[in-house]
Short mmCIF file of C-alpha atoms in Angstrom, two decimals:
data_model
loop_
_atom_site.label_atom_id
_atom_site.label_comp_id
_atom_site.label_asym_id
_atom_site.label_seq_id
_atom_site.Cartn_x
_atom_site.Cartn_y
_atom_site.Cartn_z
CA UNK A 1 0.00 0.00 0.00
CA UNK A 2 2.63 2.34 0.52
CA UNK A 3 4.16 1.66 -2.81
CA UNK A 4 0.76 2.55 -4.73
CA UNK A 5 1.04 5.78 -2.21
CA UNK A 6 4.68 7.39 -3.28
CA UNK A 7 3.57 6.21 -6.77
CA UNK A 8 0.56 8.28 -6.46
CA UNK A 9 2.61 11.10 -4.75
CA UNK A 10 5.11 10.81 -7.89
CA UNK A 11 2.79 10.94 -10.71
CA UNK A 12 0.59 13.37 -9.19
CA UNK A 13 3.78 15.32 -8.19
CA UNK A 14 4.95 15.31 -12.41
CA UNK A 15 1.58 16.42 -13.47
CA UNK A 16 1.13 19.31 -10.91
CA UNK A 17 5.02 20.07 -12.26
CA UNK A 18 3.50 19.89 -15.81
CA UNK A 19 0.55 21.81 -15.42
CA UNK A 20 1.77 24.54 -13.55
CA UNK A 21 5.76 24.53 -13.32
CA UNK A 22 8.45 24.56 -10.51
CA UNK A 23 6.12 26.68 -8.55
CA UNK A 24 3.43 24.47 -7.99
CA UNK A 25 -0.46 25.06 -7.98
CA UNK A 26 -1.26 28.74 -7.74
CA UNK A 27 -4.33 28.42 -6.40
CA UNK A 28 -2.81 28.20 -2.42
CA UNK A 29 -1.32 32.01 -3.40
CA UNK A 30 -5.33 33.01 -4.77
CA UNK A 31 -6.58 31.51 -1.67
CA UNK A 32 -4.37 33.47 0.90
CA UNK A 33 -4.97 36.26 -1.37
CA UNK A 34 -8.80 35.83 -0.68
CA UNK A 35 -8.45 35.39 2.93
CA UNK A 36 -6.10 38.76 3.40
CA UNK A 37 -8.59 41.21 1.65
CA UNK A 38 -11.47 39.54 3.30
CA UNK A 39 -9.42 40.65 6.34
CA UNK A 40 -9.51 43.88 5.12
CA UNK A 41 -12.34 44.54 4.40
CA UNK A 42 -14.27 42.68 7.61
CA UNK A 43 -11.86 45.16 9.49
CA UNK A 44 -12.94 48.41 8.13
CA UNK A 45 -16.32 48.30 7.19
CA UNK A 46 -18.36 44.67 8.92
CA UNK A 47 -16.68 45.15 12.49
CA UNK A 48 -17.07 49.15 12.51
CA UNK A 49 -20.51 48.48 11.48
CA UNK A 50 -21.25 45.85 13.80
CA UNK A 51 -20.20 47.87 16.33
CA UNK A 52 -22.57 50.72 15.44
CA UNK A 53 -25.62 48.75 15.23
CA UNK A 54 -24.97 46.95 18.58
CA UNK A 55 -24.87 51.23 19.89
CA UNK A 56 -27.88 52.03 18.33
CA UNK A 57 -29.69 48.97 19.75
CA UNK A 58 -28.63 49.68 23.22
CA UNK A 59 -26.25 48.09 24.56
CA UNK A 60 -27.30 47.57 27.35
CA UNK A 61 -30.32 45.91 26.63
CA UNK A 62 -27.74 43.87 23.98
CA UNK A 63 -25.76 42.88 27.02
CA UNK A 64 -28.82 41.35 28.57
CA UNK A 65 -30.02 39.66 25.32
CA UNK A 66 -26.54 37.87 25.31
CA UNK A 67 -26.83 36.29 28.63
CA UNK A 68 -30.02 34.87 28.06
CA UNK A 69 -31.04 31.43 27.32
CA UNK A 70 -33.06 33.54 23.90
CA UNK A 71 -29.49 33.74 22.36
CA UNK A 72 -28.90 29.61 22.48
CA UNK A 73 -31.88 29.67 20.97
CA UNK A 74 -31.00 31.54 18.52
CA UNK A 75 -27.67 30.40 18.12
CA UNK A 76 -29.05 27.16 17.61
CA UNK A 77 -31.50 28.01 14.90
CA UNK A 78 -28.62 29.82 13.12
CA UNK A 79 -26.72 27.21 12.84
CA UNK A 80 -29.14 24.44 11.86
CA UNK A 81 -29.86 27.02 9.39
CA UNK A 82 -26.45 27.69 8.30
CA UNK A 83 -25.88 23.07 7.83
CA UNK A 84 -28.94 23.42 6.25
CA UNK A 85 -28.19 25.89 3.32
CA UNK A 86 -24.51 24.32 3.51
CA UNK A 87 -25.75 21.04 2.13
CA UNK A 88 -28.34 22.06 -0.61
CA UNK A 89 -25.49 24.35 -1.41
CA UNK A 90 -23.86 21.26 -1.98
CA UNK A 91 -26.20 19.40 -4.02
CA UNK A 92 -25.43 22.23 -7.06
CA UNK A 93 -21.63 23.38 -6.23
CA UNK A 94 -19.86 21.05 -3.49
CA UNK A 95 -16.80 22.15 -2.03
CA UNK A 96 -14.65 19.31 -4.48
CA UNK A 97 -14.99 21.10 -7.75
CA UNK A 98 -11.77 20.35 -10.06
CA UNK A 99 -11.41 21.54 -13.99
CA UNK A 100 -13.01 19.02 -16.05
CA UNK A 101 -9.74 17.89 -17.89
CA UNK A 102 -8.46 16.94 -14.66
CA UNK A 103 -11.26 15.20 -13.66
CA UNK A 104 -10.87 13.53 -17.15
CA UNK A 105 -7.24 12.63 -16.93
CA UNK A 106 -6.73 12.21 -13.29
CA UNK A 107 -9.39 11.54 -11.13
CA UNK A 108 -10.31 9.02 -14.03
CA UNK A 109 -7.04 7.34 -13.64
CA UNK A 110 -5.71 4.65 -11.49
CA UNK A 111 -5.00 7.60 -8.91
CA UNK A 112 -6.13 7.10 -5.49
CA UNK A 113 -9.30 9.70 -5.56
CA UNK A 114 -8.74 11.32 -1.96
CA UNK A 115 -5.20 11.80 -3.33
CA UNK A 116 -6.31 13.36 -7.10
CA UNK A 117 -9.01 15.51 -4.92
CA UNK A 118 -7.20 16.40 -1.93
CA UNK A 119 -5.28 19.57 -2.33
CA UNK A 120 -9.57 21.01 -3.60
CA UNK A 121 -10.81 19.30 -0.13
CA UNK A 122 -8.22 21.06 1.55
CA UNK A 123 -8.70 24.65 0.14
CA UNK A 124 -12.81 24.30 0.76
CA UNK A 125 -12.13 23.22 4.19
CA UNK A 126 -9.95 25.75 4.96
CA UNK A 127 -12.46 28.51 3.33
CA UNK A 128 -15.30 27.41 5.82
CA UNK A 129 -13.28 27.68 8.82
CA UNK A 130 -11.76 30.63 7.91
CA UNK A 131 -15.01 32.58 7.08
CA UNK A 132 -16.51 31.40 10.42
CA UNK A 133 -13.99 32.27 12.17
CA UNK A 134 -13.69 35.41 11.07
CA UNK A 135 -17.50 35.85 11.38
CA UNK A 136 -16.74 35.17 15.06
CA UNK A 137 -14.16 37.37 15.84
CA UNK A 138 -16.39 40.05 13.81
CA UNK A 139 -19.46 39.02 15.39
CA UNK A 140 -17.43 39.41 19.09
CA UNK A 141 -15.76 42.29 18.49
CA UNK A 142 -18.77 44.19 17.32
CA UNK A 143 -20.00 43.95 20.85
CA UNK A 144 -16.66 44.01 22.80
CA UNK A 145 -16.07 47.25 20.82
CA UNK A 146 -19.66 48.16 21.81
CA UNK A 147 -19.15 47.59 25.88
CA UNK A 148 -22.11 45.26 25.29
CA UNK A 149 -19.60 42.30 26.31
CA UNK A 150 -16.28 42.20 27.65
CA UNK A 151 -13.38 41.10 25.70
CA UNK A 152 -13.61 37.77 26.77
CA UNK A 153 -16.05 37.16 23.94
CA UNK A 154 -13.90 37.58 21.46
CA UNK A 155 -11.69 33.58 21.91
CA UNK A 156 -15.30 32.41 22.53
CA UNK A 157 -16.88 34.05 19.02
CA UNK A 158 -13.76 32.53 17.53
CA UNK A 159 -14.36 29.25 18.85
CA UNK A 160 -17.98 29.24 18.24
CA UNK A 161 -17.37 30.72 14.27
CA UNK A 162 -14.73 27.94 13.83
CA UNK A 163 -16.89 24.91 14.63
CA UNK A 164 -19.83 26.58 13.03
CA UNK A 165 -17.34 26.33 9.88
CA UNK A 166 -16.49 22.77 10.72
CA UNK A 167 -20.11 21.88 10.42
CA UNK A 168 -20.90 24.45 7.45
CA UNK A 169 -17.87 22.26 5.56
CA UNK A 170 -19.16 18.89 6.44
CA UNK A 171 -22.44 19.14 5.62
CA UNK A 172 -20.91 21.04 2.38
CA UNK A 173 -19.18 18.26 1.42
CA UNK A 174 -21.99 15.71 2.65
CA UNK A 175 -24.21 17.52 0.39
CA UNK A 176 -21.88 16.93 -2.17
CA UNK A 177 -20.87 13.34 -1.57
CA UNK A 178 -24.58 11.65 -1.63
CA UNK A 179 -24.83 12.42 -4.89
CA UNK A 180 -23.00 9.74 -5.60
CA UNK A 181 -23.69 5.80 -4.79
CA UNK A 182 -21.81 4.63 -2.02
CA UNK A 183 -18.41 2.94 -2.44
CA UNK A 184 -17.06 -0.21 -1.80
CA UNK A 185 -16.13 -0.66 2.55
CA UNK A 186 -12.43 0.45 2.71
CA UNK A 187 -10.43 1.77 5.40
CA UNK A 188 -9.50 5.46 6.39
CA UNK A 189 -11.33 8.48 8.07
CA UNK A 190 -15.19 9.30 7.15
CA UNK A 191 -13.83 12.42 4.93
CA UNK A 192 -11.50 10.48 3.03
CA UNK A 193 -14.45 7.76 2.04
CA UNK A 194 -16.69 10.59 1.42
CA UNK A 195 -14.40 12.13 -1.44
CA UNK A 196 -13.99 8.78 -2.34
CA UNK A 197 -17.50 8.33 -2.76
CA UNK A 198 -17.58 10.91 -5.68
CA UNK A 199 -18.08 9.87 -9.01
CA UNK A 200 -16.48 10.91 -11.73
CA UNK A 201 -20.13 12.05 -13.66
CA UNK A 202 -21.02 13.57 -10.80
CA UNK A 203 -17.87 15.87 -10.48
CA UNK A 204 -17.92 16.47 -14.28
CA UNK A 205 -21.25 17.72 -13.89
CA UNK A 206 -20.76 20.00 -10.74
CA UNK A 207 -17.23 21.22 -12.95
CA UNK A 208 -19.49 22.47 -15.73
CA UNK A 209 -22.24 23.85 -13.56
CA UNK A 210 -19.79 25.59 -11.67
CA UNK A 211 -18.25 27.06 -14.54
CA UNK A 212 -21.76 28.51 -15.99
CA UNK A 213 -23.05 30.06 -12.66
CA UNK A 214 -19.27 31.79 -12.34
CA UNK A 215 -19.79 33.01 -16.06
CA UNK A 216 -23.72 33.94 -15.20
CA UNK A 217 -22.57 35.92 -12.36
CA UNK A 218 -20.07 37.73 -14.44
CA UNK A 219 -22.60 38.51 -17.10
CA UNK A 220 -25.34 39.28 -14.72
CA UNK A 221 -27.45 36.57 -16.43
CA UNK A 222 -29.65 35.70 -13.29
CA UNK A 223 -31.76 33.77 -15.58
CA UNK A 224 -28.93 31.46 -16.44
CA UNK A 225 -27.83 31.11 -12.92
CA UNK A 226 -31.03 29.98 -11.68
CA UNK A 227 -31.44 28.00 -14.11
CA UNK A 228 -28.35 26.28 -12.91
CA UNK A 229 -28.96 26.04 -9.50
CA UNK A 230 -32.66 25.00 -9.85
CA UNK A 231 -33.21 21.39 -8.38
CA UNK A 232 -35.15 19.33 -10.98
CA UNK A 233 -38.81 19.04 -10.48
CA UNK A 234 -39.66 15.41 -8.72
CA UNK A 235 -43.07 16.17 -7.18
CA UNK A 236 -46.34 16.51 -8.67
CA UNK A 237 -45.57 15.52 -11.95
CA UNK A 238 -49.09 14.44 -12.79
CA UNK A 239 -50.67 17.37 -12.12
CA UNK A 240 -51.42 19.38 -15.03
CA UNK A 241 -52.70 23.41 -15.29
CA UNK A 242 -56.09 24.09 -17.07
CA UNK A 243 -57.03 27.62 -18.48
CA UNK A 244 -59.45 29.67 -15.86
CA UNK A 245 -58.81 33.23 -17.26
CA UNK A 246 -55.89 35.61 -17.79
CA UNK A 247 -55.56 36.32 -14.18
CA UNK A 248 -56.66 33.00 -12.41
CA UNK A 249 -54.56 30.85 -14.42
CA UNK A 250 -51.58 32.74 -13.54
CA UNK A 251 -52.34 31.87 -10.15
CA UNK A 252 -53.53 28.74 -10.62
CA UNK A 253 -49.71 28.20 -11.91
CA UNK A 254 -47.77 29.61 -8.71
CA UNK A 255 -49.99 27.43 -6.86
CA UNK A 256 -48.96 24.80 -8.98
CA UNK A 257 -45.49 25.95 -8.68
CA UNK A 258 -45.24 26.11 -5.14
CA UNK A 259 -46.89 21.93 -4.76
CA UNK A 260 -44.42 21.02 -7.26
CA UNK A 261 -41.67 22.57 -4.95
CA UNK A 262 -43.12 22.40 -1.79
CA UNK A 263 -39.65 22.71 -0.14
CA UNK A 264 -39.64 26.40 -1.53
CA UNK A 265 -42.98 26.71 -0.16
CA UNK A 266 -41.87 25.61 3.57
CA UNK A 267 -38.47 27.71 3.35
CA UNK A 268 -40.34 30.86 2.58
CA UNK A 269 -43.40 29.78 4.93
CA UNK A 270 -40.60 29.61 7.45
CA UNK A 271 -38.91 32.88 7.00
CA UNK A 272 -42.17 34.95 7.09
CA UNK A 273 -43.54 33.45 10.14
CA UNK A 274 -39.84 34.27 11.91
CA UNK A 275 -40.10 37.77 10.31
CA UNK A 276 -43.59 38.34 11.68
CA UNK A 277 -42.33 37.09 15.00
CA UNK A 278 -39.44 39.41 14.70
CA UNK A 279 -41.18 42.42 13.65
CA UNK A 280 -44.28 41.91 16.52
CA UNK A 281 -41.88 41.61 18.99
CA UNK A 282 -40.49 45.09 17.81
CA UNK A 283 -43.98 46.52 17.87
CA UNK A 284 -44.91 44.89 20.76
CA UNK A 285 -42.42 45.32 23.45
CA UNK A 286 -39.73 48.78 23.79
CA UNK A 287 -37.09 45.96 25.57
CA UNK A 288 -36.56 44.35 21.70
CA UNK A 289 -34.07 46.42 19.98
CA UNK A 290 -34.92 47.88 16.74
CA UNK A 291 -32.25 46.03 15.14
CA UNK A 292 -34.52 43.24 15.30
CA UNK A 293 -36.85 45.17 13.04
CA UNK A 294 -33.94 45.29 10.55
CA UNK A 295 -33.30 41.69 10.48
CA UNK A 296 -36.88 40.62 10.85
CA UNK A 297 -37.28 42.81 7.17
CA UNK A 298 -34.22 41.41 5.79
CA UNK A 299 -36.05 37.74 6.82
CA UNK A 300 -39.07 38.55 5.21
CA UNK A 301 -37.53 39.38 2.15
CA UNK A 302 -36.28 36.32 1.29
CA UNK A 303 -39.13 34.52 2.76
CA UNK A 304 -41.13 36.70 -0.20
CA UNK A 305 -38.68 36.22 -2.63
CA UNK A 306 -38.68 32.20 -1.97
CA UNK A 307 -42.33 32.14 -2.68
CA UNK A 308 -41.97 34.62 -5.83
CA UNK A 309 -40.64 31.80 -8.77
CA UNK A 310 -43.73 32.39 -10.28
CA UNK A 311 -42.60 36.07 -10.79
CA UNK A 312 -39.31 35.54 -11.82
CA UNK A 313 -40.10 33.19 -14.55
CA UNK A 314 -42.62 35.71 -15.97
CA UNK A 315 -39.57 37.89 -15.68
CA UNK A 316 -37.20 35.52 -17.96
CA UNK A 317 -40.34 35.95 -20.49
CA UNK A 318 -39.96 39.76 -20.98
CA UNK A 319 -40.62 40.62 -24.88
CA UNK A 320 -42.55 37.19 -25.74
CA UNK A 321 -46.20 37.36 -26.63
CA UNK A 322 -48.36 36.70 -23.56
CA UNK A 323 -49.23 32.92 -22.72
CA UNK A 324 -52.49 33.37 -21.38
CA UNK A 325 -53.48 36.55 -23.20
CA UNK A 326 -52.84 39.15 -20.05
CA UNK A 327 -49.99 42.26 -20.39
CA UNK A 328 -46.97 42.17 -18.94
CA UNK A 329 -48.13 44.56 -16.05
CA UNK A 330 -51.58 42.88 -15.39
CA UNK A 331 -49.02 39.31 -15.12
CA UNK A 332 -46.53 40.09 -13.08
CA UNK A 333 -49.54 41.78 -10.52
CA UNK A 334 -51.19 38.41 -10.64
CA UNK A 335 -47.92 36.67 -9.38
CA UNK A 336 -47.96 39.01 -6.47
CA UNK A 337 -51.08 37.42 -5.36
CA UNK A 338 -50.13 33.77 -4.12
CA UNK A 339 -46.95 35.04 -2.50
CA UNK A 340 -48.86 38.38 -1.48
CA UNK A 341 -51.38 36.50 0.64
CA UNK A 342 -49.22 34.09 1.92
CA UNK A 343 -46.83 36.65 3.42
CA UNK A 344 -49.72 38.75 4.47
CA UNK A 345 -51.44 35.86 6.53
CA UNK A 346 -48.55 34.74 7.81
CA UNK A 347 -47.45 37.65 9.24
CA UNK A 348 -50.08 39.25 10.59
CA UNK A 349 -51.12 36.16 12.14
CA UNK A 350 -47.44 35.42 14.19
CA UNK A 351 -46.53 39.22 14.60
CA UNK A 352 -49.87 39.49 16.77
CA UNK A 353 -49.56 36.90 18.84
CA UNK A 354 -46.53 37.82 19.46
CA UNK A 355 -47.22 41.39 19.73
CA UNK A 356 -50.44 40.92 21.59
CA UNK A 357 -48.32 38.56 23.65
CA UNK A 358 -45.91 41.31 24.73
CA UNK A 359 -48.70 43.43 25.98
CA UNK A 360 -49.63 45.87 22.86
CA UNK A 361 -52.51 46.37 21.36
CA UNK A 362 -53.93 44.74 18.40
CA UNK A 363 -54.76 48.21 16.26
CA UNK A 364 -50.73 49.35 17.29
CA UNK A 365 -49.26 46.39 15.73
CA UNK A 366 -51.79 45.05 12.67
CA UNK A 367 -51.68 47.98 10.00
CA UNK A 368 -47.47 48.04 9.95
CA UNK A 369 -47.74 44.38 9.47
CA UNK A 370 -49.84 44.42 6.80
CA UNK A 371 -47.83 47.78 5.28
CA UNK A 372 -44.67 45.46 4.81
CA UNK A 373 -46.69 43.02 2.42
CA UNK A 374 -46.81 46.08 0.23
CA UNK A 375 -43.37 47.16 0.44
CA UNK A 376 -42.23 43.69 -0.31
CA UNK A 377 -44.60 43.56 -2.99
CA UNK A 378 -42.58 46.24 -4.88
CA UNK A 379 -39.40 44.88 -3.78
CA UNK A 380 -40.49 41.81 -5.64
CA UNK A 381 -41.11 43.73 -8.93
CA UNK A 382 -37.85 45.38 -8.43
CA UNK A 383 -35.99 41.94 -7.93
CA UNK A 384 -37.30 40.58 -10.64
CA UNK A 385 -37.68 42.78 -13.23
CA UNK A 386 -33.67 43.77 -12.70
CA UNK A 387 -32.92 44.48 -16.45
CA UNK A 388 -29.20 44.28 -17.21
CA UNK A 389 -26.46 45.72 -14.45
CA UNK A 390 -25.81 49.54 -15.16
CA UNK A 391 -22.64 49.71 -17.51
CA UNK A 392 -21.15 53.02 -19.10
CA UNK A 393 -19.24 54.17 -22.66
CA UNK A 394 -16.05 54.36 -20.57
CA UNK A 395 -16.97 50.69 -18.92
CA UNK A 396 -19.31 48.17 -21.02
CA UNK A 397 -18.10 45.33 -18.73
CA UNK A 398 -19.39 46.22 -15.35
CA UNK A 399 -17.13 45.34 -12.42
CA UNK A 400 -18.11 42.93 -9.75
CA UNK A 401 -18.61 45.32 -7.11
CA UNK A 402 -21.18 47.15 -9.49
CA UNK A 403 -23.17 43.44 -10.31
CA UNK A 404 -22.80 43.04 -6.35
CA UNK A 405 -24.63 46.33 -5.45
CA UNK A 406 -26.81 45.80 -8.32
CA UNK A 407 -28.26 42.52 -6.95
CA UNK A 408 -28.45 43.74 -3.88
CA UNK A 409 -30.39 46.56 -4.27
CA UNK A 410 -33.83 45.48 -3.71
CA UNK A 411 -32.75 43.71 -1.05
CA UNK A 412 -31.37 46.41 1.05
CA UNK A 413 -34.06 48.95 -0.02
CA UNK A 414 -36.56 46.42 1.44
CA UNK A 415 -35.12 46.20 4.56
CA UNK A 416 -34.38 49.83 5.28
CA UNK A 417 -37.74 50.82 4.43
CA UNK A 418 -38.84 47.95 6.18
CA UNK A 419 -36.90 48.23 9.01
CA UNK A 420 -37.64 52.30 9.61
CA UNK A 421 -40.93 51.56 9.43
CA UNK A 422 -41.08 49.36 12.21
CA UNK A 423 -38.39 51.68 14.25
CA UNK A 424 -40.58 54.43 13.29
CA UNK A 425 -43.63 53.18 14.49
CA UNK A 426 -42.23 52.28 17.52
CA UNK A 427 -41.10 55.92 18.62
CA UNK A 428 -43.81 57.92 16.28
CA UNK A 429 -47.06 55.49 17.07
CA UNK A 430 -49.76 58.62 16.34
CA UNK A 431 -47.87 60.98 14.21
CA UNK A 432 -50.52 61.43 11.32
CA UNK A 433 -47.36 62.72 9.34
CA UNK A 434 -44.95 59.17 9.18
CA UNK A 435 -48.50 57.04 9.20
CA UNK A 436 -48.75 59.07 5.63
CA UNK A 437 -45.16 59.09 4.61
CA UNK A 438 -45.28 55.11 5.28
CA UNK A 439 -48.17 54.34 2.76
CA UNK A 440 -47.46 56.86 0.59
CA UNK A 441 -43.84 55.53 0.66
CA UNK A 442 -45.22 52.16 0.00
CA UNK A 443 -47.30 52.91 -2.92
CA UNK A 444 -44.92 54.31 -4.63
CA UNK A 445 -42.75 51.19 -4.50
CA UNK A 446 -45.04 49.23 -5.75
CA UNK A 447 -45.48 52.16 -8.72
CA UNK A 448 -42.13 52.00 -9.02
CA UNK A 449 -41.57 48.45 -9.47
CA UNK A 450 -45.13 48.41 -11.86
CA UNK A 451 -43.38 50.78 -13.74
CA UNK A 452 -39.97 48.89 -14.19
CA UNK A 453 -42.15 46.17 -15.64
CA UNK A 454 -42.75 48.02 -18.56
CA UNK A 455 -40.20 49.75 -19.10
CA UNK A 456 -38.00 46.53 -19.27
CA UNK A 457 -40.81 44.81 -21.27
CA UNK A 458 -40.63 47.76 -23.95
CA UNK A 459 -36.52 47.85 -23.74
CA UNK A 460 -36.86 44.34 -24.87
CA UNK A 461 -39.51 45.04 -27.48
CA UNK A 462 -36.75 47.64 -29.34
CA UNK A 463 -33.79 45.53 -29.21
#
């Protein structure tokens, strides 16, 4: 056995000298190079901002949140979140992705596989445990730097971020791994067998998808991403959609949609009731920080956004005749509907318990919670109706920090507005003035987002 391993070491040894010379694989400089400006730029803008948000939400009442048994809680839920995403991450891009000629030429071979695939194990593993640490030590020094917590909390944020990594990379690379069938019993650790246990379709596959998503990204083609990271349709196959009108068959589809892909259904039922809960709380109780309103309209966003595919994929249709005979406008308000009433219930029902629970009253908390339905309803138009990132004579490829705050647009608009709201109401309850500016605000969101329908829907009509 340890003749087939120094002739592994050898001949992977000559090809690495092949490929990429006397210097060996570049890709442990790009790595370190990754990690130092991430360094950077966690140190001057997420820990100064950490820092500021933990001031304006009191630190003192932060302190108190950190010491009690709410923060397991929520640690808890983070991080089953955080395993969670980590292996359906894993299903479309694992942490093992080689080039496909490599995967041709030497994880084909007579190789050992956790030798051919180690050195891309390696890198991923290092990635999640550097990002979680760091995440830690951001998360910790926020509040340190706040007085919220004493310094003390800065080893423990470091030890918590690291094994949050460990777990984010194993259930990466578990993700990744049962893709494949099992492999025959052999010896070694559980990581080795799991890299092992991937086959060489399966890592051709993941190669090329990984290679389209990086060019989608690039090219701000979110229609070809998702289309790559879509999981193919296994449910509800038999069911079939029958004509009941321009507007009712549109919803008849995101209903069919959403049974077809009831996982999407559950995430985004999920993420609204937490955001409702989040955002009652707020309303209900002056003890909650308003921070919590932030995050809670950050949650609801994506909870609205993971029950909006109907949307998007009227979206990807801009400039084709109308299926079922309505406009572009008219469609893309009917897929507001299913995801409209399914936030709206959902929220108002959890925020006032919750609320209610807190000791406010029912008319103090209902009417915000049913104004951020609205605001995410233009959101929604804004997310999906996106258009091409902004570009300029001097600069027709735009740069990655312009496709960056281009995607993330809607989603930060949505939770500011979302977020002041819910601050707002809590320090202006009766000011006739901000109850106006809110709706009106609203309103003109959705407006807004009505009106980038058709403008995008006529752009694509002149090309």
């Amino acid at each position: 056995m340890s003749e087939t391993h120094a002739s592994d070491a050898e001949r992977l040894a000559d090809t690495v000298h092949v490929l990429h010379g006397s210097g060996g694989n570049p890709a442990r400089k790009e790595v370190a190079y990754a990690a130092y400006v991430a360094v950077i730029v966690v140190g001057l803008y997420g820990f100064p901002l950490l820092r500021a948000l933990v001031i304006a939400a009191d630190r003192d009442t932060m302190a108190s949140a950190l010491r009690s048994p709410w923060s397991a809680l929520v640690l808890i839920v983070a991080v089953a979140a955080v395993a969670l995403a980590a292996r359906e991450a894993g299903r479309v891009r694992g942490p093992i992705v080689a080039p496909v000629p490599w995967i041709d030429h030497v994880v084909a071979s007579s190789i050992d596989r956790w030798a051919s695939l180690r050195s891309w194990f390696g890198y991923s593993l290092f990635a999640a445990l550097f990002a979680g640490g760091l995440a830690g030590l951001a998360v910790g020094g926020g509040f340190a730097g706040a007085h919220a917590a004493g310094w003390w909390i800065l080893p423990v944020g470091l030890v918590v971020g690291l094994l949050v990594g460990l777990l984010a990379g194993t259930a990466w690379l578990v993700g990744q791994s049962r893709l494949s069938p099992p492999p025959p019993p052999g010896s070694g650790p559980w990581w080795v067998r799991e890299v092992r246990r991937l086959g060489v379709h399966d890592l051709r596959t993941q190669s090329s998808r990984s290679n389209r998503i990086v060019g989608g990204v690039q090219a701000g083609d979110l229609r070809a991403v998702r289309l790559e990271a879509a999981r193919p349709v296994t449910r509800g196959r038999d069911l079939r959609l029958r004509h009941r009108g321009p507007i009712m068959t549109l919803v008849a589809r995101d209903v069919l949609g959403l049974r077809r892909s009831p996982g999407a259904g559950l995430v985004g039922l999920l993420l609204c009731a937490a955001a409702g809960g989040g955002m009652g709380a707020t309303l209900g109780s002056t003890a909650v920080p308003p921070l919590v309103g932030f995050v809670a309209g950050l949650v609801s966003h994506l909870g609205f956004g993971a029950l909006s595919e109907g949307l998007r994929l009227e979206a990807d249709t801009m400039g084709t005749p109308p299926l079922f005979g309505a406009p572009p406008v008219r469609a893309a308000a009917a897929h507001l509907l299913v995801p409209g009433a399914i936030h709206l219930v959902t929220t108002v029902l959890v925020g006032c318990i919750t609320g209610v629970s807190l000791g406010a009253d029912l008319g103090s908390v209902l009417p915000w919670l049913v104004m951020t339905t609205v605001f995410l309803a233009g959101g929604a138009l804004l997310a999906a109706y996106r258009g091409r990132p902004p570009s300029s004579p001097f600069n027709p490829v735009p740069s990655p920090q312009t496709v960056a705050i281009w995607y993330a647009f809607p989603l930060l608009l949505g939770t500011l507005l979302i977020g002041g709201m819910v601050w707002g109401a809590t320090q202006f309850p009766t000011n006739g003035y901000f109850v106006i500016a809110t709706w009106v605000a609203g309103f003109w969101l959705v407006y807004a987002g009505l009106n980038r329908v058709q403008r995008e829907n006529l752009a694509h009509r002149d090309v």
